[in-house]
mmCIF file of N, CA and C and ligand atoms in Angstrom:
data_model
loop_
_atom_site.group_PDB
_atom_site.id
_atom_site.type_symbol
_atom_site.label_atom_id
_atom_site.label_comp_id
_atom_site.label_asym_id
_atom_site.label_seq_id
_atom_site.Cartn_x
_atom_site.Cartn_y
_atom_site.Cartn_z
ATOM 1 N N MET Q 1 0.829 -1.192 0.000
ATOM 2 C CA MET Q 1 0.000 0.000 0.000
ATOM 3 C C MET Q 1 0.873 1.254 0.000
ATOM 4 N N ASP Q 2 0.509 2.240 -0.821
ATOM 5 C CA ASP Q 2 1.371 3.417 -0.799
ATOM 6 C C ASP Q 2 0.903 4.403 0.268
ATOM 7 N N ASN Q 3 1.900 5.056 0.885
ATOM 8 C CA ASN Q 3 1.620 5.922 2.030
ATOM 9 C C ASN Q 3 0.783 7.140 1.679
ATOM 10 N N GLY Q 4 0.899 7.574 0.425
ATOM 11 C CA GLY Q 4 0.127 8.726 -0.023
ATOM 12 C C GLY Q 4 -1.361 8.485 0.142
ATOM 13 N N LYS Q 5 -1.790 7.272 -0.212
ATOM 14 C CA LYS Q 5 -3.216 6.945 -0.121
ATOM 15 C C LYS Q 5 -3.656 6.850 1.340
ATOM 16 N N LEU Q 6 -2.770 6.346 2.182
ATOM 17 C CA LEU Q 6 -3.131 6.229 3.596
ATOM 18 C C LEU Q 6 -3.354 7.620 4.187
ATOM 19 N N THR Q 7 -2.502 8.541 3.836
ATOM 20 C CA THR Q 7 -2.661 9.915 4.325
ATOM 21 C C THR Q 7 -3.993 10.492 3.856
ATOM 22 N N GLU Q 8 -4.321 10.235 2.608
ATOM 23 C CA GLU Q 8 -5.588 10.729 2.059
ATOM 24 C C GLU Q 8 -6.788 10.123 2.811
ATOM 25 N N LEU Q 9 -6.669 8.831 3.084
ATOM 26 C CA LEU Q 9 -7.745 8.148 3.817
ATOM 27 C C LEU Q 9 -7.876 8.698 5.236
ATOM 28 N N ILE Q 10 -6.740 8.939 5.878
ATOM 29 C CA ILE Q 10 -6.773 9.480 7.246
ATOM 30 C C ILE Q 10 -7.414 10.864 7.238
ATOM 31 N N ASN Q 11 -7.011 11.692 6.295
ATOM 32 C CA ASN Q 11 -7.593 13.041 6.208
ATOM 33 C C ASN Q 11 -9.095 12.973 5.983
ATOM 34 N N SER Q 12 -9.499 12.045 5.133
ATOM 35 C CA SER Q 12 -10.914 11.896 4.821
ATOM 36 C C SER Q 12 -11.691 11.398 6.055
ATOM 37 N N ALA Q 13 -11.119 10.437 6.779
ATOM 38 C CA ALA Q 13 -11.787 9.923 7.980
ATOM 39 C C ALA Q 13 -11.875 11.009 9.051
ATOM 40 N N GLU Q 14 -10.802 11.777 9.188
ATOM 41 C CA GLU Q 14 -10.813 12.829 10.217
ATOM 42 C C GLU Q 14 -11.811 13.936 9.876
ATOM 43 N N ALA Q 15 -11.929 14.232 8.605
ATOM 44 C CA ALA Q 15 -12.912 15.242 8.190
ATOM 45 C C ALA Q 15 -14.325 14.731 8.461
ATOM 46 N N ALA Q 16 -14.553 13.449 8.171
ATOM 47 C CA ALA Q 16 -15.874 12.859 8.428
ATOM 48 C C ALA Q 16 -16.166 12.851 9.930
ATOM 49 N N GLN Q 17 -15.142 12.569 10.709
ATOM 50 C CA GLN Q 17 -15.320 12.536 12.172
ATOM 51 C C GLN Q 17 -15.845 13.879 12.692
ATOM 52 N N GLN Q 18 -15.375 14.940 12.081
ATOM 53 C CA GLN Q 18 -15.845 16.278 12.463
ATOM 54 C C GLN Q 18 -17.340 16.444 12.202
ATOM 55 N N ARG Q 19 -17.850 15.649 11.274
ATOM 56 C CA ARG Q 19 -19.270 15.769 10.911
ATOM 57 C C ARG Q 19 -20.142 14.780 11.675
ATOM 58 N N ALA Q 20 -19.547 14.059 12.655
ATOM 59 C CA ALA Q 20 -20.320 13.076 13.429
ATOM 60 C C ALA Q 20 -21.559 13.740 14.022
ATOM 61 N N VAL Q 21 -22.657 12.999 13.969
ATOM 62 C CA VAL Q 21 -23.900 13.478 14.570
ATOM 63 C C VAL Q 21 -24.099 12.635 15.822
ATOM 64 N N ALA Q 22 -23.489 13.068 16.908
ATOM 65 C CA ALA Q 22 -23.431 12.246 18.121
ATOM 66 C C ALA Q 22 -23.840 13.045 19.352
ATOM 67 N N PRO Q 23 -25.080 13.567 19.346
ATOM 68 C CA PRO Q 23 -25.495 14.429 20.452
ATOM 69 C C PRO Q 23 -25.697 13.682 21.765
ATOM 70 N N TYR Q 24 -25.807 12.368 21.706
ATOM 71 C CA TYR Q 24 -26.076 11.607 22.938
ATOM 72 C C TYR Q 24 -24.793 11.109 23.581
ATOM 73 N N SER Q 25 -23.913 10.538 22.782
ATOM 74 C CA SER Q 25 -22.668 10.009 23.349
ATOM 75 C C SER Q 25 -21.534 11.026 23.309
ATOM 76 N N ASN Q 26 -21.641 11.987 22.403
ATOM 77 C CA ASN Q 26 -20.520 12.894 22.146
ATOM 78 C C ASN Q 26 -19.252 12.149 21.741
ATOM 79 N N PHE Q 27 -19.415 10.941 21.292
ATOM 80 C CA PHE Q 27 -18.276 10.124 20.854
ATOM 81 C C PHE Q 27 -18.254 10.150 19.332
ATOM 82 N N GLN Q 28 -17.257 10.835 18.808
ATOM 83 C CA GLN Q 28 -17.226 11.052 17.353
ATOM 84 C C GLN Q 28 -16.276 10.072 16.665
ATOM 85 N N VAL Q 29 -16.791 9.426 15.646
ATOM 86 C CA VAL Q 29 -15.995 8.444 14.909
ATOM 87 C C VAL Q 29 -16.010 8.815 13.426
ATOM 88 N N GLY Q 30 -14.882 8.603 12.777
ATOM 89 C CA GLY Q 30 -14.799 8.826 11.332
ATOM 90 C C GLY Q 30 -14.293 7.560 10.651
ATOM 91 N N ALA Q 31 -14.729 7.364 9.430
ATOM 92 C CA ALA Q 31 -14.260 6.203 8.666
ATOM 93 C C ALA Q 31 -14.041 6.631 7.223
ATOM 94 N N ALA Q 32 -13.049 6.037 6.596
ATOM 95 C CA ALA Q 32 -12.832 6.269 5.161
ATOM 96 C C ALA Q 32 -12.392 4.955 4.528
ATOM 97 N N LEU Q 33 -13.042 4.658 3.435
ATOM 98 C CA LEU Q 33 -12.921 3.362 2.782
ATOM 99 C C LEU Q 33 -12.399 3.593 1.375
ATOM 100 N N GLU Q 34 -11.432 2.771 0.965
ATOM 101 C CA GLU Q 34 -10.915 2.890 -0.398
ATOM 102 C C GLU Q 34 -11.420 1.722 -1.243
ATOM 103 N N THR Q 35 -11.824 2.034 -2.458
ATOM 104 C CA THR Q 35 -12.244 0.974 -3.378
ATOM 105 C C THR Q 35 -11.029 0.521 -4.192
ATOM 106 N N GLU Q 36 -11.192 -0.628 -4.823
ATOM 107 C CA GLU Q 36 -10.136 -1.183 -5.690
ATOM 108 C C GLU Q 36 -9.648 -0.149 -6.711
ATOM 109 N N SER Q 37 -10.565 0.676 -7.196
ATOM 110 C CA SER Q 37 -10.182 1.662 -8.218
ATOM 111 C C SER Q 37 -9.619 2.945 -7.616
ATOM 112 N N GLY Q 38 -9.487 2.995 -6.277
ATOM 113 C CA GLY Q 38 -8.850 4.152 -5.657
ATOM 114 C C GLY Q 38 -9.800 5.249 -5.199
ATOM 115 N N LYS Q 39 -11.104 4.991 -5.315
ATOM 116 C CA LYS Q 39 -12.077 5.993 -4.873
ATOM 117 C C LYS Q 39 -12.260 5.904 -3.353
ATOM 118 N N ILE Q 40 -12.533 7.025 -2.734
ATOM 119 C CA ILE Q 40 -12.686 7.041 -1.276
ATOM 120 C C ILE Q 40 -14.123 7.409 -0.899
ATOM 121 N N TYR Q 41 -14.686 6.641 0.020
ATOM 122 C CA TYR Q 41 -16.003 6.941 0.598
ATOM 123 C C TYR Q 41 -15.802 7.109 2.099
ATOM 124 N N SER Q 42 -16.367 8.177 2.655
ATOM 125 C CA SER Q 42 -16.197 8.400 4.091
ATOM 126 C C SER Q 42 -17.532 8.312 4.806
ATOM 127 N N GLY Q 43 -17.460 8.193 6.120
ATOM 128 C CA GLY Q 43 -18.688 8.153 6.916
ATOM 129 C C GLY Q 43 -18.414 8.600 8.340
ATOM 130 N N CYS Q 44 -19.472 9.054 9.003
ATOM 131 C CA CYS Q 44 -19.378 9.385 10.430
ATOM 132 C C CYS Q 44 -20.515 8.664 11.137
ATOM 133 N N ASN Q 45 -20.426 8.549 12.451
ATOM 134 C CA ASN Q 45 -21.548 7.955 13.177
ATOM 135 C C ASN Q 45 -22.714 8.936 13.239
ATOM 136 N N ILE Q 46 -23.910 8.381 13.163
ATOM 137 C CA ILE Q 46 -25.131 9.187 13.194
ATOM 138 C C ILE Q 46 -26.051 8.599 14.254
ATOM 139 N N GLU Q 47 -26.312 9.370 15.301
ATOM 140 C CA GLU Q 47 -27.124 8.869 16.413
ATOM 141 C C GLU Q 47 -28.573 9.338 16.282
ATOM 142 N N VAL Q 48 -29.466 8.514 16.843
ATOM 143 C CA VAL Q 48 -30.904 8.744 16.732
ATOM 144 C C VAL Q 48 -31.485 8.694 18.147
ATOM 145 N N SER Q 49 -32.545 9.482 18.387
ATOM 146 C CA SER Q 49 -33.106 9.565 19.746
ATOM 147 C C SER Q 49 -33.578 8.210 20.248
ATOM 148 N N SER Q 50 -34.016 7.362 19.349
ATOM 149 C CA SER Q 50 -34.282 5.965 19.698
ATOM 150 C C SER Q 50 -32.940 5.254 19.462
ATOM 151 N N TYR Q 51 -32.165 5.146 20.524
ATOM 152 C CA TYR Q 51 -30.719 4.917 20.422
ATOM 153 C C TYR Q 51 -30.287 3.772 19.508
ATOM 154 N N SER Q 52 -31.096 2.699 19.503
ATOM 155 C CA SER Q 52 -30.638 1.522 18.750
ATOM 156 C C SER Q 52 -30.644 1.756 17.237
ATOM 157 N N LEU Q 53 -31.243 2.840 16.808
ATOM 158 C CA LEU Q 53 -31.247 3.159 15.375
ATOM 159 C C LEU Q 53 -29.951 3.833 14.931
ATOM 160 N N THR Q 54 -29.128 4.152 15.900
ATOM 161 C CA THR Q 54 -27.823 4.764 15.605
ATOM 162 C C THR Q 54 -27.031 3.901 14.639
ATOM 163 N N ILE Q 55 -26.262 4.562 13.790
ATOM 164 C CA ILE Q 55 -25.412 3.799 12.861
ATOM 165 C C ILE Q 55 -23.962 4.278 12.971
ATOM 166 N N CYS Q 56 -23.061 3.333 12.921
ATOM 167 C CA CYS Q 56 -21.628 3.627 13.086
ATOM 168 C C CYS Q 56 -21.028 4.223 11.814
ATOM 169 N N ALA Q 57 -19.925 4.894 11.995
ATOM 170 C CA ALA Q 57 -19.191 5.517 10.884
ATOM 171 C C ALA Q 57 -18.816 4.496 9.809
ATOM 172 N N GLU Q 58 -18.395 3.329 10.243
ATOM 173 C CA GLU Q 58 -17.935 2.316 9.286
ATOM 174 C C GLU Q 58 -19.067 1.875 8.362
ATOM 175 N N ARG Q 59 -20.245 1.637 8.961
ATOM 176 C CA ARG Q 59 -21.362 1.188 8.121
ATOM 177 C C ARG Q 59 -21.861 2.311 7.217
ATOM 178 N N VAL Q 60 -21.836 3.539 7.693
ATOM 179 C CA VAL Q 60 -22.239 4.647 6.812
ATOM 180 C C VAL Q 60 -21.323 4.672 5.593
ATOM 181 N N ALA Q 61 -20.023 4.542 5.822
ATOM 182 C CA ALA Q 61 -19.064 4.599 4.697
ATOM 183 C C ALA Q 61 -19.305 3.463 3.708
ATOM 184 N N ILE Q 62 -19.448 2.254 4.215
ATOM 185 C CA ILE Q 62 -19.580 1.123 3.275
ATOM 186 C C ILE Q 62 -20.957 1.113 2.617
ATOM 187 N N PHE Q 63 -21.991 1.550 3.321
ATOM 188 C CA PHE Q 63 -23.319 1.590 2.694
ATOM 189 C C PHE Q 63 -23.365 2.681 1.610
ATOM 190 N N LYS Q 64 -22.697 3.788 1.860
ATOM 191 C CA LYS Q 64 -22.611 4.821 0.813
ATOM 192 C C LYS Q 64 -21.961 4.229 -0.442
ATOM 193 N N ALA Q 65 -20.865 3.506 -0.232
ATOM 194 C CA ALA Q 65 -20.130 2.938 -1.366
ATOM 195 C C ALA Q 65 -20.957 1.868 -2.076
ATOM 196 N N LEU Q 66 -21.550 0.972 -1.310
ATOM 197 C CA LEU Q 66 -22.360 -0.094 -1.919
ATOM 198 C C LEU Q 66 -23.521 0.500 -2.700
ATOM 199 N N SER Q 67 -24.099 1.546 -2.162
ATOM 200 C CA SER Q 67 -25.262 2.146 -2.833
ATOM 201 C C SER Q 67 -24.878 2.876 -4.111
ATOM 202 N N GLU Q 68 -23.588 3.136 -4.270
ATOM 203 C CA GLU Q 68 -23.097 3.728 -5.525
ATOM 204 C C GLU Q 68 -22.600 2.657 -6.484
ATOM 205 N N GLY Q 69 -22.802 1.394 -6.109
ATOM 206 C CA GLY Q 69 -22.438 0.309 -7.016
ATOM 207 C C GLY Q 69 -21.042 -0.262 -6.793
ATOM 208 N N GLU Q 70 -20.348 0.235 -5.788
ATOM 209 C CA GLU Q 70 -18.986 -0.271 -5.521
ATOM 210 C C GLU Q 70 -19.061 -1.687 -4.967
ATOM 211 N N LYS Q 71 -18.061 -2.502 -5.342
ATOM 212 C CA LYS Q 71 -18.093 -3.906 -4.894
ATOM 213 C C LYS Q 71 -16.783 -4.366 -4.282
ATOM 214 N N ASP Q 72 -15.685 -3.713 -4.642
ATOM 215 C CA ASP Q 72 -14.377 -4.196 -4.187
ATOM 216 C C ASP Q 72 -13.666 -3.140 -3.354
ATOM 217 N N PHE Q 73 -13.300 -3.549 -2.157
ATOM 218 C CA PHE Q 73 -12.726 -2.605 -1.201
ATOM 219 C C PHE Q 73 -11.363 -3.087 -0.733
ATOM 220 N N THR Q 74 -10.443 -2.156 -0.583
ATOM 221 C CA THR Q 74 -9.067 -2.548 -0.218
ATOM 222 C C THR Q 74 -8.710 -2.186 1.216
ATOM 223 N N GLN Q 75 -9.048 -0.983 1.641
ATOM 224 C CA GLN Q 75 -8.669 -0.599 3.000
ATOM 225 C C GLN Q 75 -9.621 0.407 3.614
ATOM 226 N N LEU Q 76 -9.588 0.388 4.930
ATOM 227 C CA LEU Q 76 -10.511 1.217 5.723
ATOM 228 C C LEU Q 76 -9.717 1.863 6.853
ATOM 229 N N VAL Q 77 -9.940 3.153 7.043
ATOM 230 C CA VAL Q 77 -9.338 3.853 8.188
ATOM 231 C C VAL Q 77 -10.457 4.251 9.139
ATOM 232 N N VAL Q 78 -10.242 4.010 10.422
ATOM 233 C CA VAL Q 78 -11.218 4.398 11.448
ATOM 234 C C VAL Q 78 -10.517 5.328 12.435
ATOM 235 N N THR Q 79 -11.099 6.497 12.658
ATOM 236 C CA THR Q 79 -10.488 7.447 13.590
ATOM 237 C C THR Q 79 -11.432 7.764 14.731
ATOM 238 N N ALA Q 80 -10.841 7.906 15.925
ATOM 239 C CA ALA Q 80 -11.599 8.341 17.097
ATOM 240 C C ALA Q 80 -10.611 8.993 18.050
ATOM 241 N N LYS Q 81 -11.094 9.910 18.855
ATOM 242 C CA LYS Q 81 -10.194 10.612 19.778
ATOM 243 C C LYS Q 81 -10.064 9.834 21.087
ATOM 244 N N THR Q 82 -9.586 8.619 20.971
ATOM 245 C CA THR Q 82 -9.386 7.777 22.153
ATOM 246 C C THR Q 82 -7.913 7.391 22.229
ATOM 247 N N LYS Q 83 -7.482 7.100 23.477
ATOM 248 C CA LYS Q 83 -6.081 6.693 23.672
ATOM 249 C C LYS Q 83 -5.860 5.335 23.011
ATOM 250 N N ASP Q 84 -6.839 4.453 23.243
ATOM 251 C CA ASP Q 84 -6.750 3.136 22.615
ATOM 252 C C ASP Q 84 -7.316 3.215 21.198
ATOM 253 N N PHE Q 85 -6.950 2.237 20.390
ATOM 254 C CA PHE Q 85 -7.469 2.198 19.026
ATOM 255 C C PHE Q 85 -8.929 1.782 19.062
ATOM 256 N N CYS Q 86 -9.758 2.481 18.300
ATOM 257 C CA CYS Q 86 -11.201 2.197 18.312
ATOM 258 C C CYS Q 86 -11.524 1.191 17.204
ATOM 259 N N PRO Q 87 -11.863 -0.028 17.580
ATOM 260 C CA PRO Q 87 -12.136 -1.056 16.569
ATOM 261 C C PRO Q 87 -13.601 -1.046 16.133
ATOM 262 N N PRO Q 88 -13.896 -1.528 14.949
ATOM 263 C CA PRO Q 88 -15.292 -1.631 14.507
ATOM 264 C C PRO Q 88 -16.093 -2.521 15.465
ATOM 265 N N CYS Q 89 -17.343 -2.141 15.698
ATOM 266 C CA CYS Q 89 -18.205 -2.931 16.589
ATOM 267 C C CYS Q 89 -18.588 -4.251 15.902
ATOM 268 N N GLY Q 90 -19.263 -5.104 16.637
ATOM 269 C CA GLY Q 90 -19.634 -6.413 16.104
ATOM 270 C C GLY Q 90 -20.513 -6.333 14.865
ATOM 271 N N ALA Q 91 -21.480 -5.416 14.883
ATOM 272 C CA ALA Q 91 -22.384 -5.284 13.728
ATOM 273 C C ALA Q 91 -21.589 -4.862 12.489
ATOM 274 N N CYS Q 92 -20.690 -3.903 12.658
ATOM 275 C CA CYS Q 92 -19.881 -3.439 11.519
ATOM 276 C C CYS Q 92 -18.973 -4.554 11.020
ATOM 277 N N ARG Q 93 -18.455 -5.368 11.932
ATOM 278 C CA ARG Q 93 -17.589 -6.478 11.506
ATOM 279 C C ARG Q 93 -18.355 -7.437 10.601
ATOM 280 N N GLN Q 94 -19.612 -7.710 10.941
ATOM 281 C CA GLN Q 94 -20.394 -8.626 10.104
ATOM 282 C C GLN Q 94 -20.610 -8.033 8.716
ATOM 283 N N VAL Q 95 -20.924 -6.740 8.670
ATOM 284 C CA VAL Q 95 -21.120 -6.089 7.362
ATOM 285 C C VAL Q 95 -19.816 -6.124 6.565
ATOM 286 N N LEU Q 96 -18.712 -5.849 7.235
ATOM 287 C CA LEU Q 96 -17.419 -5.831 6.535
ATOM 288 C C LEU Q 96 -17.032 -7.213 6.031
ATOM 289 N N ILE Q 97 -17.263 -8.257 6.827
ATOM 290 C CA ILE Q 97 -16.884 -9.595 6.356
ATOM 291 C C ILE Q 97 -17.762 -9.996 5.169
ATOM 292 N N ASP Q 98 -19.010 -9.543 5.155
ATOM 293 C CA ASP Q 98 -19.910 -9.865 4.041
ATOM 294 C C ASP Q 98 -19.509 -9.140 2.756
ATOM 295 N N TYR Q 99 -19.170 -7.872 2.874
ATOM 296 C CA TYR Q 99 -18.992 -7.057 1.667
ATOM 297 C C TYR Q 99 -17.554 -6.631 1.386
ATOM 298 N N ALA Q 100 -16.661 -6.843 2.347
ATOM 299 C CA ALA Q 100 -15.259 -6.459 2.129
ATOM 300 C C ALA Q 100 -14.354 -7.461 2.845
ATOM 301 N N PRO Q 101 -14.471 -8.736 2.457
ATOM 302 C CA PRO Q 101 -13.798 -9.786 3.234
ATOM 303 C C PRO Q 101 -12.271 -9.721 3.218
ATOM 304 N N ASN Q 102 -11.711 -9.004 2.244
ATOM 305 C CA ASN Q 102 -10.235 -8.937 2.175
ATOM 306 C C ASN Q 102 -9.689 -7.596 2.652
ATOM 307 N N ILE Q 103 -10.538 -6.818 3.292
ATOM 308 C CA ILE Q 103 -10.130 -5.444 3.599
ATOM 309 C C ILE Q 103 -9.112 -5.369 4.730
ATOM 310 N N LYS Q 104 -8.170 -4.421 4.568
ATOM 311 C CA LYS Q 104 -7.226 -4.086 5.635
ATOM 312 C C LYS Q 104 -7.837 -2.937 6.417
ATOM 313 N N ILE Q 105 -7.617 -2.937 7.713
ATOM 314 C CA ILE Q 105 -8.196 -1.897 8.561
ATOM 315 C C ILE Q 105 -7.085 -1.202 9.337
ATOM 316 N N PHE Q 106 -7.106 0.126 9.291
ATOM 317 C CA PHE Q 106 -6.157 0.923 10.078
ATOM 318 C C PHE Q 106 -6.957 1.723 11.098
ATOM 319 N N MET Q 107 -6.656 1.478 12.370
ATOM 320 C CA MET Q 107 -7.336 2.228 13.432
ATOM 321 C C MET Q 107 -6.378 3.304 13.927
ATOM 322 N N LEU Q 108 -6.882 4.542 13.979
ATOM 323 C CA LEU Q 108 -6.060 5.667 14.412
ATOM 324 C C LEU Q 108 -6.515 6.163 15.769
ATOM 325 N N ASN Q 109 -5.581 6.357 16.679
ATOM 326 C CA ASN Q 109 -5.965 6.870 17.997
ATOM 327 C C ASN Q 109 -5.747 8.381 18.081
ATOM 328 N N SER Q 110 -5.959 8.930 19.279
ATOM 329 C CA SER Q 110 -5.886 10.389 19.431
ATOM 330 C C SER Q 110 -4.457 10.908 19.219
ATOM 331 N N ALA Q 111 -3.474 10.036 19.407
ATOM 332 C CA ALA Q 111 -2.088 10.457 19.200
ATOM 333 C C ALA Q 111 -1.700 10.377 17.726
ATOM 334 N N GLY Q 112 -2.627 9.907 16.898
ATOM 335 C CA GLY Q 112 -2.336 9.785 15.464
ATOM 336 C C GLY Q 112 -1.577 8.512 15.127
ATOM 337 N N GLU Q 113 -1.466 7.613 16.114
ATOM 338 C CA GLU Q 113 -0.796 6.336 15.840
ATOM 339 C C GLU Q 113 -1.780 5.405 15.145
ATOM 340 N N ALA Q 114 -1.235 4.525 14.306
ATOM 341 C CA ALA Q 114 -2.089 3.612 13.550
ATOM 342 C C ALA Q 114 -1.821 2.172 13.938
ATOM 343 N N LYS Q 115 -2.892 1.396 14.052
ATOM 344 C CA LYS Q 115 -2.751 -0.038 14.245
ATOM 345 C C LYS Q 115 -3.432 -0.718 13.065
ATOM 346 N N GLU Q 116 -2.689 -1.627 12.423
ATOM 347 C CA GLU Q 116 -3.220 -2.292 11.236
ATOM 348 C C GLU Q 116 -3.746 -3.676 11.592
ATOM 349 N N THR Q 117 -4.901 -4.008 11.036
ATOM 350 C CA THR Q 117 -5.445 -5.350 11.215
ATOM 351 C C THR Q 117 -6.235 -5.718 9.956
ATOM 352 N N THR Q 118 -6.915 -6.832 10.000
ATOM 353 C CA THR Q 118 -7.776 -7.219 8.874
ATOM 354 C C THR Q 118 -9.138 -7.601 9.439
ATOM 355 N N ILE Q 119 -10.140 -7.615 8.583
ATOM 356 C CA ILE Q 119 -11.455 -8.020 9.080
ATOM 357 C C ILE Q 119 -11.424 -9.515 9.417
ATOM 358 N N ALA Q 120 -10.640 -10.275 8.682
ATOM 359 C CA ALA Q 120 -10.540 -11.708 8.975
ATOM 360 C C ALA Q 120 -9.995 -11.930 10.389
ATOM 361 N N GLU Q 121 -9.067 -11.059 10.781
ATOM 362 C CA GLU Q 121 -8.491 -11.161 12.129
ATOM 363 C C GLU Q 121 -9.508 -10.737 13.192
ATOM 364 N N LEU Q 122 -10.284 -9.712 12.869
ATOM 365 C CA LEU Q 122 -11.247 -9.189 13.851
ATOM 366 C C LEU Q 122 -12.488 -10.066 13.995
ATOM 367 N N LEU Q 123 -12.791 -10.855 12.975
ATOM 368 C CA LEU Q 123 -13.994 -11.697 13.038
ATOM 369 C C LEU Q 123 -13.682 -13.120 12.559
ATOM 370 N N PRO Q 124 -12.983 -13.878 13.402
ATOM 371 C CA PRO Q 124 -12.665 -15.251 13.019
ATOM 372 C C PRO Q 124 -13.909 -16.126 13.065
ATOM 373 N N GLU Q 125 -13.886 -17.190 12.306
ATOM 374 C CA GLU Q 125 -14.998 -18.143 12.259
ATOM 375 C C GLU Q 125 -16.332 -17.445 12.000
ATOM 376 N N ALA Q 126 -16.312 -16.533 11.048
ATOM 377 C CA ALA Q 126 -17.485 -15.706 10.778
ATOM 378 C C ALA Q 126 -18.598 -16.482 10.083
ATOM 379 N N PHE Q 127 -19.813 -16.073 10.339
ATOM 380 C CA PHE Q 127 -20.959 -16.527 9.547
ATOM 381 C C PHE Q 127 -20.919 -15.761 8.230
ATOM 382 N N THR Q 128 -21.051 -16.482 7.123
ATOM 383 C CA THR Q 128 -21.048 -15.810 5.815
ATOM 384 C C THR Q 128 -22.143 -16.411 4.938
ATOM 385 N N ARG Q 129 -22.303 -15.836 3.758
ATOM 386 C CA ARG Q 129 -23.331 -16.307 2.816
ATOM 387 C C ARG Q 129 -23.094 -17.754 2.398
ATOM 388 N N ASN Q 130 -21.867 -18.227 2.525
ATOM 389 C CA ASN Q 130 -21.570 -19.617 2.150
ATOM 390 C C ASN Q 130 -22.426 -20.603 2.922
ATOM 391 N N PHE Q 131 -22.745 -20.269 4.179
ATOM 392 C CA PHE Q 131 -23.570 -21.166 4.972
ATOM 393 C C PHE Q 131 -24.984 -21.253 4.387
ATOM 394 N N LEU Q 132 -25.456 -20.153 3.833
ATOM 395 C CA LEU Q 132 -26.809 -20.119 3.271
ATOM 396 C C LEU Q 132 -26.869 -20.985 2.013
ATOM 397 N N LEU Q 133 -25.787 -20.960 1.235
ATOM 398 C CA LEU Q 133 -25.744 -21.727 -0.008
ATOM 399 C C LEU Q 133 -25.605 -23.222 0.275
ATOM 400 N N ASP Q 134 -25.097 -23.527 1.453
ATOM 401 C CA ASP Q 134 -24.743 -24.888 1.812
ATOM 402 C C ASP Q 134 -25.881 -25.611 2.540
ATOM 403 N N SER Q 135 -27.009 -24.909 2.768
ATOM 404 C CA SER Q 135 -28.024 -25.527 3.638
ATOM 405 C C SER Q 135 -29.088 -26.258 2.829
HETATM 406 N N1 LIG Z 201 -19.319 3.991 16.968
HETATM 407 C C1 LIG Z 201 -18.861 4.029 15.685
HETATM 408 O O1 LIG Z 201 -19.304 4.857 14.887
HETATM 409 N N2 LIG Z 201 -17.921 3.143 15.316
HETATM 410 C C2 LIG Z 201 -17.293 2.263 16.153
HETATM 411 O O2 LIG Z 201 -16.393 1.577 15.729
HETATM 412 C C3 LIG Z 201 -17.729 2.162 17.550
HETATM 413 C C4 LIG Z 201 -18.883 3.009 17.939
HETATM 414 C C5 LIG Z 201 -20.282 5.002 17.392
HETATM 415 C C6 LIG Z 201 -21.694 4.546 17.613
HETATM 416 C C7 LIG Z 201 -22.199 5.591 18.593
HETATM 417 O O3 LIG Z 201 -22.673 6.713 17.879
HETATM 418 C C8 LIG Z 201 -20.968 6.008 19.374
HETATM 419 O O4 LIG Z 201 -19.868 5.551 18.622
HETATM 420 C C9 LIG Z 201 -20.908 5.445 20.764
HETATM 421 O O5 LIG Z 201 -21.096 4.082 20.765
#
């Protein structure tokens, strides 16, 4: 992966984080996703007064991309102003394994440090569409 693209993704995720709609938690998250062709889709978390309707930054980014017809994703940056790296929640992991099974994930903390992982690492022994085809 070239570093230029990572910087672009980080900038995009941080800009999205600024747009977080998080009046209840005040916890702002940004995400930026790169497609195989190099296009970037970003997302922020959006909270709803009926709390469970809230959607995470990661899912906003990937749903935006999927809804534009994108199918192949290479990497995802997630930013949050926390000391520890903020990993995608369980729901986002399921969406990512379904639609971006080979994606690399970079989590950025408040110090700007990055931790790299993969969705395969974050969600081992995942349920996938293969089980549906096999039943
Ligand atoms: N959140 C995300 O957007 N992504 C994560 O990876 C973890 C949690 C959001 C959901 C909610 O708006 C707030 O953070 C607190 O849970």
